[in-house]
Amino acid sequence: QVQLVESGGGLVQAGGSLRLSCVFSGGIFSSYSMGWFRQASGKERVFVAAISWSGDSTHYADSVKGRFTISRDNAKNTVYLQMNSLKAEDTAVYYCAAGNKMPTIATMYAFWGQGTQVTVSS
């Protein structure tokens, strides 16, 4: 069974940086596109970024474009989300997900991690 485990969240001041990691196990990592979503308290889960199985193609939400970078290391079964110039509105629980064809809709991802909290203080 596929499992995803996120790490790297925490408390950071506005303008700071964090790097999230998500380790994949229980399947063939390189056969999946990977996505990052986030869910702020009381709000729905929304798309942040996605990367193709090879890493050659990426896609970002407009709200994070130019500040966040998604990458993956297929040798380490890990996907990353580098977050720079963080803002208070980036505060949320961040989830990684495994799916196909880099969808931006959460329901199209088959597997999910448990999430990691990111809090940005202003």
Short mmCIF file of N, CA and C in Angstrom, two decimals:
data_model
loop_
_atom_site.label_atom_id
_atom_site.label_comp_id
_atom_site.label_asym_id
_atom_site.label_seq_id
_atom_site.Cartn_x
_atom_site.Cartn_y
_atom_site.Cartn_z
N GLN A 1 0.84 -1.19 0.00
CA GLN A 1 0.00 0.00 0.00
C GLN A 1 0.88 1.25 0.00
N VAL A 2 0.55 2.19 -0.87
CA VAL A 2 1.32 3.42 -0.95
C VAL A 2 1.15 4.24 0.32
N GLN A 3 2.26 4.74 0.82
CA GLN A 3 2.24 5.64 1.97
C GLN A 3 3.05 6.88 1.66
N LEU A 4 2.58 8.01 2.14
CA LEU A 4 3.27 9.28 1.96
C LEU A 4 3.44 9.92 3.33
N VAL A 5 4.66 10.38 3.61
CA VAL A 5 4.94 10.99 4.91
C VAL A 5 5.61 12.34 4.69
N GLU A 6 4.91 13.41 5.09
CA GLU A 6 5.45 14.76 4.95
C GLU A 6 6.25 15.15 6.18
N SER A 7 7.19 16.06 5.99
CA SER A 7 7.96 16.63 7.08
C SER A 7 8.47 17.99 6.65
N GLY A 8 8.99 18.76 7.62
CA GLY A 8 9.61 20.03 7.30
C GLY A 8 8.78 21.25 7.65
N GLY A 9 7.55 21.04 8.11
CA GLY A 9 6.74 22.17 8.51
C GLY A 9 7.25 22.80 9.79
N GLY A 10 6.66 23.94 10.13
CA GLY A 10 7.06 24.62 11.36
C GLY A 10 6.58 26.05 11.38
N LEU A 11 7.15 26.81 12.29
CA LEU A 11 6.82 28.22 12.46
C LEU A 11 7.95 29.06 11.88
N VAL A 12 7.58 30.02 11.03
CA VAL A 12 8.58 30.87 10.39
C VAL A 12 8.02 32.28 10.29
N GLN A 13 8.90 33.26 10.30
CA GLN A 13 8.47 34.65 10.15
C GLN A 13 8.18 34.96 8.69
N ALA A 14 7.32 35.91 8.48
CA ALA A 14 7.03 36.35 7.12
C ALA A 14 8.33 36.75 6.43
N GLY A 15 8.44 36.35 5.17
CA GLY A 15 9.65 36.59 4.41
C GLY A 15 10.66 35.46 4.48
N GLY A 16 10.43 34.54 5.38
CA GLY A 16 11.35 33.41 5.55
C GLY A 16 11.08 32.28 4.59
N SER A 17 11.81 31.18 4.80
CA SER A 17 11.73 30.03 3.90
C SER A 17 11.58 28.74 4.69
N LEU A 18 10.98 27.77 4.06
CA LEU A 18 10.89 26.40 4.56
C LEU A 18 10.97 25.45 3.38
N ARG A 19 11.47 24.26 3.62
CA ARG A 19 11.42 23.21 2.62
C ARG A 19 10.68 22.01 3.18
N LEU A 20 9.61 21.66 2.51
CA LEU A 20 8.84 20.48 2.88
C LEU A 20 9.34 19.28 2.08
N SER A 21 9.29 18.12 2.73
CA SER A 21 9.66 16.87 2.07
C SER A 21 8.50 15.89 2.21
N CYS A 22 8.40 15.00 1.25
CA CYS A 22 7.38 13.96 1.29
C CYS A 22 8.02 12.68 0.77
N VAL A 23 8.10 11.69 1.65
CA VAL A 23 8.70 10.41 1.29
C VAL A 23 7.62 9.42 0.91
N PHE A 24 7.82 8.79 -0.23
CA PHE A 24 6.87 7.83 -0.81
C PHE A 24 7.37 6.41 -0.57
N SER A 25 6.44 5.51 -0.22
CA SER A 25 6.80 4.10 -0.07
C SER A 25 5.63 3.22 -0.46
N GLY A 26 5.91 1.96 -0.74
CA GLY A 26 4.86 0.99 -1.02
C GLY A 26 4.42 0.93 -2.47
N GLY A 27 5.18 1.53 -3.37
CA GLY A 27 4.84 1.49 -4.78
C GLY A 27 6.00 1.97 -5.62
N ILE A 28 5.74 2.24 -6.89
CA ILE A 28 6.78 2.70 -7.79
C ILE A 28 6.64 4.22 -7.92
N PHE A 29 7.48 4.92 -7.18
CA PHE A 29 7.39 6.38 -7.09
C PHE A 29 7.44 7.04 -8.46
N SER A 30 8.33 6.57 -9.30
CA SER A 30 8.54 7.22 -10.60
C SER A 30 7.38 7.03 -11.56
N SER A 31 6.37 6.27 -11.19
CA SER A 31 5.20 6.11 -12.05
C SER A 31 4.09 7.10 -11.70
N TYR A 32 4.30 7.91 -10.69
CA TYR A 32 3.27 8.85 -10.24
C TYR A 32 3.68 10.30 -10.44
N SER A 33 2.72 11.10 -10.86
CA SER A 33 2.85 12.53 -10.69
C SER A 33 2.61 12.83 -9.21
N MET A 34 3.18 13.92 -8.74
CA MET A 34 3.04 14.27 -7.33
C MET A 34 2.53 15.70 -7.21
N GLY A 35 1.73 15.92 -6.19
CA GLY A 35 1.18 17.24 -5.97
C GLY A 35 1.30 17.67 -4.52
N TRP A 36 1.26 18.96 -4.33
CA TRP A 36 1.16 19.55 -2.99
C TRP A 36 -0.13 20.37 -2.94
N PHE A 37 -0.85 20.19 -1.85
CA PHE A 37 -2.06 20.94 -1.58
C PHE A 37 -1.92 21.56 -0.19
N ARG A 38 -2.78 22.51 0.10
CA ARG A 38 -2.79 23.07 1.45
C ARG A 38 -4.22 23.37 1.88
N GLN A 39 -4.40 23.34 3.19
CA GLN A 39 -5.73 23.58 3.74
C GLN A 39 -5.59 24.47 4.97
N ALA A 40 -6.08 25.69 4.84
CA ALA A 40 -6.10 26.61 5.97
C ALA A 40 -7.29 26.27 6.86
N SER A 41 -7.19 26.68 8.10
CA SER A 41 -8.24 26.38 9.07
C SER A 41 -9.59 26.91 8.59
N GLY A 42 -10.58 26.03 8.54
CA GLY A 42 -11.92 26.42 8.15
C GLY A 42 -12.14 26.58 6.66
N LYS A 43 -11.12 26.24 5.86
CA LYS A 43 -11.23 26.40 4.41
C LYS A 43 -11.03 25.06 3.71
N GLU A 44 -11.34 25.04 2.42
CA GLU A 44 -11.18 23.81 1.67
C GLU A 44 -9.72 23.60 1.28
N ARG A 45 -9.42 22.37 0.93
CA ARG A 45 -8.07 22.04 0.48
C ARG A 45 -7.88 22.55 -0.95
N VAL A 46 -6.76 23.24 -1.17
CA VAL A 46 -6.53 23.84 -2.49
C VAL A 46 -5.18 23.43 -3.06
N PHE A 47 -5.10 23.44 -4.36
CA PHE A 47 -3.90 23.06 -5.09
C PHE A 47 -2.79 24.09 -4.88
N VAL A 48 -1.56 23.58 -4.75
CA VAL A 48 -0.39 24.44 -4.63
C VAL A 48 0.56 24.23 -5.82
N ALA A 49 0.96 22.98 -6.04
CA ALA A 49 1.93 22.70 -7.09
C ALA A 49 1.86 21.23 -7.46
N ALA A 50 2.32 20.91 -8.67
CA ALA A 50 2.39 19.53 -9.12
C ALA A 50 3.61 19.34 -10.00
N ILE A 51 4.07 18.10 -10.06
CA ILE A 51 5.24 17.76 -10.87
C ILE A 51 5.00 16.43 -11.54
N SER A 52 5.47 16.32 -12.77
CA SER A 52 5.30 15.08 -13.53
C SER A 52 6.17 13.97 -12.98
N TRP A 53 5.94 12.75 -13.45
CA TRP A 53 6.69 11.61 -12.93
C TRP A 53 8.19 11.76 -13.19
N SER A 54 8.55 12.41 -14.28
CA SER A 54 9.97 12.57 -14.61
C SER A 54 10.59 13.81 -13.99
N GLY A 55 9.74 14.73 -13.55
CA GLY A 55 10.24 16.00 -13.04
C GLY A 55 10.40 17.07 -14.11
N ASP A 56 10.11 16.72 -15.36
CA ASP A 56 10.32 17.65 -16.46
C ASP A 56 9.24 18.73 -16.54
N SER A 57 8.10 18.46 -15.96
CA SER A 57 6.99 19.40 -16.06
C SER A 57 6.47 19.74 -14.67
N THR A 58 6.23 21.03 -14.45
CA THR A 58 5.68 21.49 -13.18
C THR A 58 4.53 22.46 -13.43
N HIS A 59 3.71 22.63 -12.42
CA HIS A 59 2.56 23.53 -12.51
C HIS A 59 2.31 24.12 -11.13
N TYR A 60 1.99 25.41 -11.08
CA TYR A 60 1.82 26.09 -9.80
C TYR A 60 0.51 26.87 -9.75
N ALA A 61 -0.01 27.00 -8.56
CA ALA A 61 -1.11 27.93 -8.34
C ALA A 61 -0.57 29.35 -8.48
N ASP A 62 -1.40 30.25 -8.96
CA ASP A 62 -0.97 31.63 -9.16
C ASP A 62 -0.48 32.27 -7.86
N SER A 63 -1.06 31.85 -6.75
CA SER A 63 -0.74 32.47 -5.46
C SER A 63 0.68 32.15 -4.99
N VAL A 64 1.30 31.12 -5.54
CA VAL A 64 2.64 30.74 -5.09
C VAL A 64 3.68 30.82 -6.21
N LYS A 65 3.25 31.12 -7.40
CA LYS A 65 4.17 31.16 -8.54
C LYS A 65 5.27 32.18 -8.30
N GLY A 66 6.51 31.76 -8.52
CA GLY A 66 7.64 32.64 -8.31
C GLY A 66 8.19 32.60 -6.90
N ARG A 67 7.47 32.00 -5.97
CA ARG A 67 7.92 31.89 -4.57
C ARG A 67 8.18 30.44 -4.17
N PHE A 68 7.39 29.52 -4.68
CA PHE A 68 7.51 28.11 -4.32
C PHE A 68 8.09 27.33 -5.50
N THR A 69 8.85 26.28 -5.19
CA THR A 69 9.40 25.40 -6.21
C THR A 69 9.19 23.96 -5.81
N ILE A 70 8.56 23.20 -6.70
CA ILE A 70 8.38 21.76 -6.47
C ILE A 70 9.47 21.02 -7.22
N SER A 71 10.00 19.98 -6.60
CA SER A 71 11.02 19.15 -7.24
C SER A 71 10.89 17.73 -6.71
N ARG A 72 11.59 16.82 -7.34
CA ARG A 72 11.53 15.43 -6.89
C ARG A 72 12.87 14.76 -7.14
N ASP A 73 13.14 13.75 -6.33
CA ASP A 73 14.32 12.92 -6.48
C ASP A 73 13.83 11.47 -6.53
N ASN A 74 13.75 10.92 -7.74
CA ASN A 74 13.20 9.58 -7.89
C ASN A 74 14.10 8.51 -7.26
N ALA A 75 15.37 8.81 -7.10
CA ALA A 75 16.27 7.85 -6.45
C ALA A 75 16.00 7.77 -4.95
N LYS A 76 15.44 8.84 -4.39
CA LYS A 76 15.15 8.89 -2.96
C LYS A 76 13.67 8.77 -2.66
N ASN A 77 12.85 8.57 -3.71
CA ASN A 77 11.40 8.46 -3.52
C ASN A 77 10.83 9.65 -2.75
N THR A 78 11.32 10.83 -3.08
CA THR A 78 10.96 12.01 -2.31
C THR A 78 10.58 13.17 -3.23
N VAL A 79 9.54 13.88 -2.84
CA VAL A 79 9.16 15.12 -3.51
C VAL A 79 9.32 16.25 -2.49
N TYR A 80 9.73 17.41 -2.99
CA TYR A 80 10.02 18.56 -2.14
C TYR A 80 9.16 19.75 -2.54
N LEU A 81 8.97 20.64 -1.59
CA LEU A 81 8.36 21.93 -1.87
C LEU A 81 9.20 22.99 -1.16
N GLN A 82 9.97 23.72 -1.94
CA GLN A 82 10.76 24.83 -1.40
C GLN A 82 9.88 26.06 -1.40
N MET A 83 9.73 26.65 -0.21
CA MET A 83 8.84 27.80 -0.05
C MET A 83 9.66 29.00 0.40
N ASN A 84 9.72 30.01 -0.43
CA ASN A 84 10.45 31.23 -0.12
C ASN A 84 9.49 32.42 -0.02
N SER A 85 9.97 33.49 0.56
CA SER A 85 9.17 34.72 0.70
C SER A 85 7.79 34.42 1.27
N LEU A 86 7.78 33.66 2.33
CA LEU A 86 6.51 33.22 2.90
C LEU A 86 5.70 34.38 3.45
N LYS A 87 4.39 34.23 3.33
CA LYS A 87 3.45 35.24 3.77
C LYS A 87 2.51 34.63 4.82
N ALA A 88 1.88 35.48 5.59
CA ALA A 88 0.94 34.98 6.60
C ALA A 88 -0.15 34.13 5.96
N GLU A 89 -0.56 34.49 4.77
CA GLU A 89 -1.64 33.75 4.09
C GLU A 89 -1.20 32.39 3.58
N ASP A 90 0.08 32.06 3.70
CA ASP A 90 0.56 30.71 3.37
C ASP A 90 0.35 29.74 4.53
N THR A 91 -0.08 30.25 5.67
CA THR A 91 -0.32 29.39 6.84
C THR A 91 -1.40 28.36 6.53
N ALA A 92 -1.06 27.09 6.73
CA ALA A 92 -1.99 26.01 6.41
C ALA A 92 -1.33 24.68 6.77
N VAL A 93 -2.13 23.63 6.71
CA VAL A 93 -1.58 22.27 6.70
C VAL A 93 -1.29 21.92 5.25
N TYR A 94 -0.07 21.47 5.00
CA TYR A 94 0.35 21.13 3.65
C TYR A 94 0.36 19.61 3.48
N TYR A 95 -0.24 19.16 2.39
CA TYR A 95 -0.35 17.73 2.10
C TYR A 95 0.33 17.41 0.77
N CYS A 96 1.01 16.28 0.72
CA CYS A 96 1.46 15.79 -0.57
C CYS A 96 0.53 14.67 -1.02
N ALA A 97 0.48 14.47 -2.33
CA ALA A 97 -0.43 13.49 -2.90
C ALA A 97 0.19 12.88 -4.14
N ALA A 98 -0.19 11.63 -4.41
CA ALA A 98 0.30 10.92 -5.59
C ALA A 98 -0.86 10.65 -6.53
N GLY A 99 -0.65 10.90 -7.82
CA GLY A 99 -1.71 10.70 -8.80
C GLY A 99 -1.14 10.55 -10.19
N ASN A 100 -1.98 10.89 -11.19
CA ASN A 100 -1.56 10.79 -12.59
C ASN A 100 -1.87 12.09 -13.32
N LYS A 101 -1.00 12.47 -14.24
CA LYS A 101 -1.22 13.59 -15.15
C LYS A 101 -1.33 14.94 -14.47
N MET A 102 -0.74 15.07 -13.27
CA MET A 102 -0.62 16.37 -12.60
C MET A 102 -1.94 17.12 -12.46
N PRO A 103 -2.96 16.50 -11.94
CA PRO A 103 -4.23 17.22 -11.79
C PRO A 103 -4.15 18.30 -10.72
N THR A 104 -5.01 19.29 -10.83
CA THR A 104 -5.09 20.35 -9.83
C THR A 104 -6.28 20.15 -8.90
N ILE A 105 -7.03 19.09 -9.15
CA ILE A 105 -8.22 18.80 -8.35
C ILE A 105 -7.89 17.70 -7.36
N ALA A 106 -8.15 17.95 -6.09
CA ALA A 106 -7.74 17.03 -5.04
C ALA A 106 -8.33 15.64 -5.21
N THR A 107 -9.55 15.54 -5.66
CA THR A 107 -10.23 14.25 -5.76
C THR A 107 -9.61 13.34 -6.81
N MET A 108 -8.75 13.89 -7.65
CA MET A 108 -8.12 13.08 -8.70
C MET A 108 -6.81 12.46 -8.24
N TYR A 109 -6.41 12.72 -7.01
CA TYR A 109 -5.22 12.09 -6.46
C TYR A 109 -5.62 10.86 -5.65
N ALA A 110 -4.84 9.79 -5.83
CA ALA A 110 -5.22 8.50 -5.24
C ALA A 110 -4.71 8.34 -3.80
N PHE A 111 -3.56 8.93 -3.52
CA PHE A 111 -2.93 8.70 -2.21
C PHE A 111 -2.53 10.03 -1.59
N TRP A 112 -2.64 10.10 -0.26
CA TRP A 112 -2.38 11.33 0.47
C TRP A 112 -1.52 11.06 1.71
N GLY A 113 -0.72 12.06 2.06
CA GLY A 113 -0.02 12.03 3.32
C GLY A 113 -0.89 12.59 4.43
N GLN A 114 -0.33 12.62 5.62
CA GLN A 114 -1.09 13.06 6.79
C GLN A 114 -1.04 14.57 7.00
N GLY A 115 -0.12 15.23 6.30
CA GLY A 115 -0.04 16.68 6.38
C GLY A 115 1.01 17.17 7.36
N THR A 116 1.52 18.37 7.10
CA THR A 116 2.47 19.02 7.99
C THR A 116 2.08 20.48 8.11
N GLN A 117 2.09 20.99 9.34
CA GLN A 117 1.62 22.36 9.60
C GLN A 117 2.72 23.37 9.27
N VAL A 118 2.32 24.39 8.53
CA VAL A 118 3.18 25.53 8.27
C VAL A 118 2.49 26.77 8.82
N THR A 119 3.18 27.48 9.69
CA THR A 119 2.63 28.69 10.28
C THR A 119 3.59 29.84 10.00
N VAL A 120 3.07 30.88 9.39
CA VAL A 120 3.88 32.05 9.06
C VAL A 120 3.40 33.21 9.90
N SER A 121 4.28 33.73 10.72
CA SER A 121 3.91 34.85 11.59
C SER A 121 4.23 36.17 10.90
N SER A 122 3.32 37.11 11.05
CA SER A 122 3.50 38.40 10.38
C SER A 122 4.11 39.42 11.31
#
